[in-house]
Tab-separated table of C-alpha atoms and ligand atoms in Angstrom:
chain	number	residue	atom	x	y	z
A	1	MET	CA	123.372	94.631	125.238
A	2	CYS	CA	123.636	91.064	124.125
A	3	PRO	CA	126.365	88.543	124.810
A	4	ALA	CA	129.021	88.168	122.142
A	5	ILE	CA	128.083	85.705	119.461
A	6	GLY	CA	129.905	82.425	119.944
A	7	HIS	CA	131.621	81.276	116.781
A	8	THR	CA	130.291	77.748	116.646
A	9	LEU	CA	131.742	77.273	113.159
A	10	PRO	CA	135.445	77.371	112.391
A	11	HIS	CA	136.252	80.690	110.710
A	12	LEU	CA	138.172	78.910	108.011
A	13	ALA	CA	135.231	76.642	107.272
A	14	THR	CA	135.338	75.582	103.658
A	15	GLN	CA	132.327	75.006	101.470
A	16	GLU	CA	133.225	71.329	101.470
A	17	TYR	CA	133.276	71.188	105.279
A	18	ILE	CA	129.936	72.973	105.492
A	19	SER	CA	128.128	70.890	102.915
A	20	MET	CA	129.451	67.624	104.347
A	21	THR	CA	128.487	68.277	107.939
A	22	LEU	CA	125.502	70.604	108.072
A	23	VAL	CA	121.942	70.994	106.889
A	24	ASN	CA	119.970	74.139	106.290
A	25	ARG	CA	116.841	74.358	108.453
A	26	GLN	CA	114.155	76.443	106.784
A	27	PHE	CA	110.652	77.593	107.571
A	28	LEU	CA	108.565	77.407	104.407
A	29	LEU	CA	105.212	79.052	103.866
A	30	ALA	CA	102.780	76.132	104.162
A	31	ALA	CA	99.430	77.960	103.982
A	32	ARG	CA	98.087	81.458	103.514
A	33	PRO	CA	96.785	82.596	106.897
A	34	HIS	CA	93.149	83.336	107.496
A	35	GLY	CA	92.694	85.487	110.589
A	36	MET	CA	95.490	85.178	113.153
A	37	VAL	CA	98.713	83.576	111.919
A	38	LYS	CA	98.983	79.913	113.011
A	39	GLU	CA	102.036	77.731	113.540
A	40	THR	CA	100.618	75.385	110.879
A	41	ASP	CA	100.939	78.173	108.307
A	42	PHE	CA	104.646	77.241	108.344
A	43	GLU	CA	106.472	74.000	107.600
A	44	LEU	CA	109.875	73.205	109.057
A	45	ALA	CA	112.039	71.632	106.343
A	46	THR	CA	115.709	70.934	105.768
A	47	SER	CA	117.761	71.335	102.633
A	48	ASP	CA	121.425	71.210	101.687
A	49	VAL	CA	123.556	74.171	102.622
A	50	PRO	CA	123.710	76.253	99.423
A	51	SER	CA	126.949	76.604	97.435
A	52	ILE	CA	128.510	79.937	96.637
A	53	THR	CA	130.112	81.175	93.448
A	54	GLU	CA	132.606	83.971	92.733
A	55	GLY	CA	131.550	87.276	94.368
A	56	GLN	CA	129.247	85.588	96.896
A	57	ALA	CA	129.389	84.669	100.576
A	58	LEU	CA	127.549	82.179	102.767
A	59	VAL	CA	125.863	83.640	105.844
A	60	ARG	CA	124.847	81.616	108.913
A	61	THR	CA	121.907	83.483	110.455
A	62	ARG	CA	122.274	84.171	114.185
A	63	TYR	CA	119.244	86.413	114.820
A	64	ILE	CA	116.026	86.533	112.809
A	65	SER	CA	113.659	89.490	113.003
A	66	LEU	CA	109.889	89.148	113.397
A	67	ASP	CA	107.943	91.925	111.717
A	68	PRO	CA	104.193	92.604	111.429
A	69	SER	CA	104.567	93.042	107.659
A	70	MET	CA	105.268	89.298	107.389
A	71	ARG	CA	101.527	88.737	107.829
A	72	GLY	CA	100.677	90.678	104.659
A	73	GLN	CA	103.489	89.002	102.765
A	74	MET	CA	102.222	85.531	103.751
A	75	GLU	CA	98.917	86.469	102.182
A	76	ASN	CA	100.557	88.263	99.239
A	77	ARG	CA	98.608	91.346	100.248
A	78	ALA	CA	101.618	93.660	99.928
A	79	ASP	CA	102.098	94.864	96.353
A	80	TYR	CA	105.470	96.526	97.046
A	81	VAL	CA	107.398	93.246	97.397
A	82	ALA	CA	107.629	90.177	95.186
A	83	PRO	CA	104.966	87.576	96.037
A	84	ILE	CA	105.814	84.632	98.305
A	85	GLN	CA	104.490	81.328	97.009
A	86	ILE	CA	103.430	78.328	99.097
A	87	GLY	CA	106.599	76.260	99.630
A	88	ASP	CA	108.934	79.276	99.467
A	89	VAL	CA	111.300	80.054	102.331
A	90	MET	CA	109.576	82.658	104.497
A	91	ARG	CA	111.103	86.073	103.988
A	92	ALA	CA	112.785	87.673	107.037
A	93	ARG	CA	115.565	90.050	107.921
A	94	GLY	CA	118.356	88.882	110.161
A	95	VAL	CA	121.883	89.261	111.388
A	96	GLY	CA	124.291	86.504	110.445
A	97	GLU	CA	127.922	85.553	110.348
A	98	ILE	CA	129.836	85.069	107.124
A	99	VAL	CA	131.103	81.486	107.291
A	100	ASP	CA	132.418	81.089	103.745
A	101	SER	CA	133.293	83.636	101.106
A	102	LYS	CA	134.438	84.066	97.531
A	103	SER	CA	134.357	87.856	97.740
A	104	ASP	CA	137.121	90.190	98.918
A	105	ALA	CA	134.447	92.515	100.311
A	106	LEU	CA	132.866	89.820	102.503
A	107	ARG	CA	135.319	88.600	105.122
A	108	ILE	CA	134.774	85.267	106.881
A	109	GLY	CA	133.838	85.933	110.513
A	110	ALA	CA	132.228	89.315	109.820
A	111	LEU	CA	128.617	89.906	110.864
A	112	ALA	CA	126.078	91.256	108.396
A	113	TRP	CA	122.495	92.555	108.409
A	114	GLY	CA	120.252	91.599	105.526
A	115	ALA	CA	117.223	89.797	104.156
A	116	PHE	CA	118.415	86.239	104.820
A	117	GLY	CA	115.012	84.543	105.241
A	118	MET	CA	113.786	82.172	107.943
A	119	GLN	CA	116.673	79.749	107.445
A	120	ASP	CA	120.080	78.836	108.814
A	121	TYR	CA	122.090	79.656	105.690
A	122	ALA	CA	121.716	82.266	102.972
A	123	VAL	CA	123.861	83.248	99.993
A	124	VAL	CA	124.611	86.971	99.631
A	125	ASN	CA	126.407	89.397	97.343
A	126	ALA	CA	128.134	92.490	98.721
A	127	ASP	CA	125.827	94.732	96.664
A	128	ALA	CA	122.563	93.016	97.716
A	129	PRO	CA	119.795	95.533	98.495
A	130	GLN	CA	119.247	96.199	102.212
A	131	PHE	CA	122.535	94.553	103.188
A	132	ARG	CA	125.223	95.980	105.406
A	133	LEU	CA	128.279	94.671	107.195
A	134	LEU	CA	128.328	95.380	110.918
A	135	ALA	CA	131.217	97.383	112.301
A	136	GLU	CA	133.788	95.469	114.365
A	137	GLY	CA	132.238	94.807	117.789
A	138	GLU	CA	128.788	96.137	116.802
A	139	ASP	CA	125.958	94.657	118.859
A	140	PRO	CA	123.830	92.431	116.561
A	141	GLU	CA	120.662	93.142	118.561
A	142	LEU	CA	121.096	96.878	117.989
A	143	ALA	CA	121.812	96.198	114.331
A	144	LEU	CA	118.549	94.303	113.932
A	145	GLY	CA	116.476	96.732	115.992
A	146	VAL	CA	117.197	100.393	116.433
A	147	LEU	CA	119.851	100.461	113.673
A	148	GLY	CA	117.886	98.000	111.500
A	149	GLY	CA	114.531	98.040	109.720
A	150	THR	CA	112.324	99.235	112.566
A	151	GLY	CA	114.654	101.965	113.853
A	152	LEU	CA	115.143	103.240	110.317
A	153	THR	CA	111.386	103.201	109.756
A	154	ALA	CA	110.920	105.363	112.842
A	155	TYR	CA	113.708	107.688	111.696
A	156	PHE	CA	112.388	108.354	108.194
A	157	GLY	CA	108.719	108.275	109.154
A	158	MET	CA	109.134	110.758	111.973
A	159	LEU	CA	111.696	113.073	110.392
A	160	GLN	CA	110.673	113.089	106.736
A	161	VAL	CA	106.920	112.556	106.972
A	162	GLY	CA	106.122	113.837	110.473
A	163	LEU	CA	108.439	116.873	110.172
A	164	PRO	CA	108.658	117.512	113.933
A	165	LYS	CA	109.366	121.019	115.213
A	166	ALA	CA	110.306	122.022	118.748
A	167	GLY	CA	107.135	122.533	120.745
A	168	ASP	CA	104.979	120.189	118.654
A	169	VAL	CA	102.660	117.787	120.460
A	170	VAL	CA	103.240	114.258	119.164
A	171	VAL	CA	101.193	111.112	119.805
A	172	VAL	CA	102.565	107.659	118.942
A	173	SER	CA	100.476	104.468	118.833
A	174	GLY	CA	102.150	101.092	119.290
A	175	ALA	CA	104.622	103.177	121.253
A	176	ALA	CA	106.400	100.408	123.182
A	177	GLY	CA	107.179	98.422	120.061
A	178	ALA	CA	110.371	98.513	118.043
A	179	THR	CA	109.267	101.301	115.716
A	180	GLY	CA	107.080	103.320	118.070
A	181	SER	CA	109.612	103.521	120.893
A	182	VAL	CA	112.238	104.942	118.536
A	183	ALA	CA	109.797	107.293	116.782
A	184	GLY	CA	108.758	108.792	120.120
A	185	GLN	CA	112.346	109.264	121.280
A	186	ILE	CA	113.307	110.952	118.010
A	187	ALA	CA	110.425	113.394	118.494
A	188	LYS	CA	111.743	114.071	122.027
A	189	ILE	CA	115.227	114.716	120.583
A	190	LYS	CA	113.593	117.285	118.277
A	191	GLY	CA	112.087	119.107	121.255
A	192	CYS	CA	108.500	117.851	121.069
A	193	THR	CA	106.098	116.867	123.823
A	194	VAL	CA	105.431	113.174	123.248
A	195	PHE	CA	102.600	110.917	124.383
A	196	GLY	CA	102.543	107.172	123.767
A	197	MET	CA	99.888	104.455	123.705
A	198	ALA	CA	100.722	100.854	124.570
A	199	GLY	CA	98.989	97.693	125.700
A	200	SER	CA	100.274	97.089	129.244
A	201	ASP	CA	101.308	98.961	132.383
A	202	GLU	CA	104.815	97.490	132.084
A	203	LYS	CA	105.111	98.930	128.575
A	204	CYS	CA	103.777	102.297	129.723
A	205	ALA	CA	106.277	102.366	132.611
A	206	TRP	CA	109.133	101.761	130.153
A	207	LEU	CA	107.921	104.626	127.948
A	208	THR	CA	107.991	106.925	130.956
A	209	GLU	CA	111.593	105.823	131.639
A	210	LEU	CA	112.396	106.716	128.036
A	211	GLY	CA	111.174	110.268	128.644
A	212	PHE	CA	107.688	110.145	127.135
A	213	ASP	CA	105.661	112.982	128.685
A	214	GLY	CA	102.518	110.903	129.134
A	215	VAL	CA	101.247	107.417	128.412
A	216	VAL	CA	97.950	105.636	127.809
A	217	ASN	CA	97.327	101.943	128.382
A	218	TYR	CA	94.807	101.572	125.570
A	219	LYS	CA	93.655	98.209	126.913
A	220	THR	CA	92.597	99.457	130.351
A	221	GLU	CA	91.916	103.180	129.879
A	222	ASN	CA	89.337	105.130	127.932
A	223	VAL	CA	91.592	106.403	125.132
A	224	ALA	CA	89.407	109.400	124.225
A	225	THR	CA	89.329	110.637	127.817
A	226	ALA	CA	93.043	110.009	128.287
A	227	LEU	CA	93.930	111.941	125.112
A	228	ASP	CA	91.702	114.843	126.124
A	229	THR	CA	93.513	114.987	129.470
A	230	LEU	CA	97.039	114.675	128.030
A	231	CYS	CA	96.593	117.022	125.071
A	232	PRO	CA	93.436	119.096	125.530
A	233	ASN	CA	94.366	121.238	122.504
A	234	GLY	CA	95.040	118.259	120.278
A	235	MET	CA	98.218	117.106	118.539
A	236	ASN	CA	100.478	118.303	115.710
A	237	ILE	CA	101.742	114.859	114.745
A	238	PHE	CA	100.137	111.454	115.050
A	239	PHE	CA	102.593	108.641	114.275
A	240	ASP	CA	100.318	105.658	113.729
A	241	ASN	CA	101.344	102.011	113.921
A	242	VAL	CA	97.885	100.680	114.731
A	243	GLY	CA	95.017	102.166	112.662
A	244	GLY	CA	91.345	101.413	113.395
A	245	GLU	CA	89.629	103.060	116.338
A	246	ILE	CA	92.841	104.685	117.624
A	247	LEU	CA	93.452	106.396	114.285
A	248	ASP	CA	89.887	107.699	114.318
A	249	LEU	CA	90.216	109.118	117.828
A	250	CYS	CA	93.420	110.924	116.853
A	251	LEU	CA	92.000	112.258	113.583
A	252	ASP	CA	89.362	113.899	115.752
A	253	ARG	CA	92.065	115.656	117.813
A	254	LEU	CA	94.281	117.392	115.253
A	255	GLN	CA	95.559	120.929	115.522
A	256	LEU	CA	95.780	123.117	112.399
A	257	HIS	CA	98.314	121.894	109.802
A	258	SER	CA	98.919	118.556	111.539
A	259	ARG	CA	100.716	115.559	110.066
A	260	VAL	CA	99.300	112.044	110.412
A	261	VAL	CA	102.114	109.598	109.658
A	262	LEU	CA	100.711	106.273	108.449
A	263	CYS	CA	103.481	103.866	109.412
A	264	GLY	CA	101.328	100.766	109.890
A	265	GLY	CA	97.921	99.480	110.917
A	266	ILE	CA	98.554	96.370	112.992
A	267	SER	CA	94.988	96.281	114.332
A	268	ARG	CA	93.842	95.199	110.857
A	269	TYR	CA	96.558	92.712	109.858
A	270	ASN	CA	94.824	89.612	111.250
A	271	ALA	CA	91.281	90.922	110.872
A	272	THR	CA	88.847	89.150	108.578
A	273	GLY	CA	85.921	90.525	106.589
A	274	GLU	CA	85.306	94.057	105.402
A	275	LEU	CA	87.195	96.697	107.418
A	276	ALA	CA	85.703	100.092	108.189
A	277	GLY	CA	87.608	103.146	106.993
A	278	PRO	CA	88.318	106.107	109.280
A	279	LYS	CA	85.136	107.977	110.161
A	280	ASN	CA	86.871	111.217	111.080
A	281	TYR	CA	88.975	111.788	107.950
A	282	PHE	CA	86.997	114.930	107.133
A	283	ASN	CA	88.794	116.650	109.993
A	284	LEU	CA	91.861	116.705	107.707
A	285	ILE	CA	89.983	119.345	105.724
A	286	PHE	CA	88.752	121.349	108.694
A	287	ARG	CA	92.253	121.301	110.244
A	288	ARG	CA	94.072	121.775	106.893
A	289	SER	CA	96.117	118.684	107.775
A	290	ARG	CA	97.955	115.955	105.913
A	291	MET	CA	97.822	112.156	106.276
A	292	GLU	CA	100.635	110.347	104.471
A	293	GLY	CA	101.855	106.784	104.245
A	294	PHE	CA	105.460	105.818	103.594
A	295	LEU	CA	107.581	102.716	103.072
A	296	LEU	CA	111.039	102.260	104.492
A	297	HIS	CA	112.585	100.843	101.352
A	298	ASP	CA	112.057	104.138	99.490
A	299	TYR	CA	114.788	105.618	101.696
A	300	ALA	CA	117.398	102.876	101.135
A	301	ASP	CA	119.957	105.265	99.647
A	302	GLN	CA	119.892	107.292	102.880
A	303	PHE	CA	120.378	104.347	105.294
A	304	PRO	CA	124.109	104.938	105.954
A	305	GLN	CA	123.570	108.560	107.004
A	306	ALA	CA	120.576	107.571	109.176
A	307	VAL	CA	122.531	104.795	110.895
A	308	ARG	CA	125.367	107.254	111.610
A	309	GLU	CA	123.026	109.809	113.159
A	310	MET	CA	121.141	107.255	115.248
A	311	ARG	CA	124.398	105.722	116.439
A	312	SER	CA	125.503	109.183	117.594
A	313	TRP	CA	122.244	109.538	119.582
A	314	ILE	CA	122.791	106.089	121.129
A	315	ASP	CA	126.389	106.961	122.068
A	316	ALA	CA	125.187	110.215	123.636
A	317	GLY	CA	122.588	108.319	125.710
A	318	ARG	CA	119.706	110.087	123.935
A	319	LEU	CA	118.251	107.027	122.207
A	320	GLN	CA	117.579	103.809	124.094
A	321	SER	CA	116.234	100.504	122.936
A	322	ARG	CA	115.084	97.195	124.202
A	323	THR	CA	114.796	93.761	122.636
A	324	THR	CA	112.642	90.727	123.284
A	325	VAL	CA	114.798	87.769	122.290
A	326	ILE	CA	113.313	84.286	121.993
A	327	GLU	CA	115.814	81.445	121.967
A	328	GLY	CA	115.649	78.722	119.328
A	329	PHE	CA	115.165	78.576	115.580
A	330	GLU	CA	112.133	76.306	115.906
A	331	LYS	CA	110.285	79.016	117.873
A	332	LEU	CA	110.100	81.373	114.871
A	333	PRO	CA	106.388	80.837	114.036
A	334	ARG	CA	105.424	81.097	117.713
A	335	ALA	CA	107.455	84.302	118.029
A	336	LEU	CA	105.556	85.875	115.118
A	337	ILE	CA	102.247	85.048	116.811
A	338	LYS	CA	103.554	86.472	120.086
A	339	LEU	CA	104.349	89.746	118.293
A	340	PHE	CA	100.688	90.078	117.296
A	341	GLU	CA	99.648	89.229	120.859
A	342	GLY	CA	101.716	92.128	122.183
A	343	GLY	CA	104.245	89.784	123.812
A	344	ASN	CA	107.220	91.978	122.958
A	345	ILE	CA	108.709	95.134	124.396
A	346	GLY	CA	110.920	96.805	121.807
A	347	LYS	CA	112.280	94.702	118.971
A	348	MET	CA	111.090	91.090	118.670
A	349	MET	CA	113.702	88.622	117.401
A	350	VAL	CA	114.691	84.985	117.600
A	351	ARG	CA	118.235	83.974	118.389
A	352	THR	CA	118.916	80.876	116.352
A	353	ASP	CA	121.262	78.213	117.693
B	401	NAP	N1	105.912	101.751	106.711
B	401	NAP	C1	106.965	100.954	106.820
B	401	NAP	O1	107.884	100.926	105.995
B	401	NAP	C2	107.047	100.053	108.024
B	401	NAP	C3	108.231	99.357	108.328
B	401	NAP	C4	108.272	98.589	109.500
B	401	NAP	C5	107.152	98.502	110.319
B	401	NAP	N2	106.014	99.170	109.958
B	401	NAP	C6	104.818	99.098	110.800
B	401	NAP	O2	105.137	99.606	112.068
B	401	NAP	C7	104.267	99.013	113.035
B	401	NAP	C8	105.119	98.487	114.197
B	401	NAP	O3	105.950	97.435	113.729
B	401	NAP	P1	107.099	96.840	114.673
B	401	NAP	O4	107.901	95.902	113.856
B	401	NAP	O5	107.779	97.955	115.376
B	401	NAP	O6	106.264	95.973	115.706
B	401	NAP	P2	106.146	96.213	117.268
B	401	NAP	O7	105.451	97.516	117.464
B	401	NAP	O8	107.460	96.007	117.897
B	401	NAP	O9	105.218	95.008	117.715
B	401	NAP	C9	103.882	95.002	117.414
B	401	NAP	C10	103.052	95.589	118.594
B	401	NAP	O10	101.791	95.984	118.074
B	401	NAP	C11	100.863	96.006	119.138
B	401	NAP	N3	99.594	95.441	118.665
B	401	NAP	C12	99.351	94.196	118.219
B	401	NAP	N4	98.049	94.066	117.876
B	401	NAP	C13	97.474	95.279	118.116
B	401	NAP	C14	96.153	95.788	117.977
B	401	NAP	N5	95.155	95.031	117.493
B	401	NAP	N6	95.927	97.082	118.336
B	401	NAP	C15	96.920	97.842	118.821
B	401	NAP	N7	98.194	97.404	118.979
B	401	NAP	C16	98.462	96.145	118.626
B	401	NAP	C17	101.441	95.160	120.265
B	401	NAP	O11	101.748	96.020	121.343
B	401	NAP	P3	100.650	96.437	122.465
B	401	NAP	O12	100.933	95.579	123.660
B	401	NAP	O13	100.922	97.872	122.692
B	401	NAP	O14	99.297	96.137	121.892
B	401	NAP	C18	102.718	94.602	119.680
B	401	NAP	O15	103.739	94.486	120.639
B	401	NAP	C19	103.499	97.928	112.313
B	401	NAP	O16	102.231	98.438	111.967
B	401	NAP	C20	104.305	97.700	111.066
B	401	NAP	O17	103.564	97.191	110.008
B	401	NAP	C21	105.946	99.947	108.847
């Protein structure tokens, strides 16, 4: 749980008050990354606080989410979102407080989740895509993590692509991250045996606390041997956040009619040069199995129902989450790098000030 957000702005702040006294800090895309993201790929700039018109509200971001997909967007490699140009405000989801409003639906003082960008202030409409108002008293860290983009990704990827059945053997890569930790717990809720792979003993210990039936530290163990010990008959579902060698090893260990859920492939996001494809894909034929990618935003119309169900699991103590919160707006680029270095357990976010 996080501490309550302090209201550092007066709730009755007027547009005039805001524009006279405050500036809008923004991280702009300064360069397209080559290899690992660098702090110099971003430029810290300031601009005026934007004005709002009828039907709009002004949001002061309080938490900003760091997501691996930002890397592809910086390079304009993702064709499912509008391109980001050099000099644009870096795209990011966040939780913020409404500090001025010209909309009856957007009350000053309310907290909201949405795509506010790496900046202090954003203008929103009540019907903006991927926008929701938090319930009174709702924890903003939960809203950005397990009830936000990554938790929802785990929910739809596991339930609608993985199709878990009681008794299935499920393996999750990137299991101690924001998406993987939720995906594994959802499979447990559905009665599966779940094994997780993560990059440190501390992460593996947390997965065991969450109820995972077995764990592999892929950095210190031989993954092939560990998988053969944990699931000698192979797996029914592989929920993959990582790709590369780990995907290949799992493709080689599928039971009949398995589902390989392609959620992400973080091992390739900062790689340079030509990347090898999976060697063992032919096993999909031998095992009459399916490998399918998905994107969260295709499920946007089902978000409210998913949030309700996940909240009920949280309230019942069946779904737990963790956050890694870095303090300070100016740390945003560093926090993104830290995400790729494995420096997070659960959801990575920056608390702005
Ligand atoms: N399909 C969709 O709509 C969708 C939506 C959201 C996210 N995703 C994908 O879901 C995956 C997880 O995203 P997230 O936001 O939840 O991040 P996350 O898992 O919370 O954080 C990333 C983690 O990836 C691991 N990692 C980094 N480099 C790695 C490498 N080379 N090999 C193996 N593991 C590596 C690190 O953990 P370790 O210490 O364990 O290495 C790191 O903590 C990403 O692939 C992302 O692109 C997909």
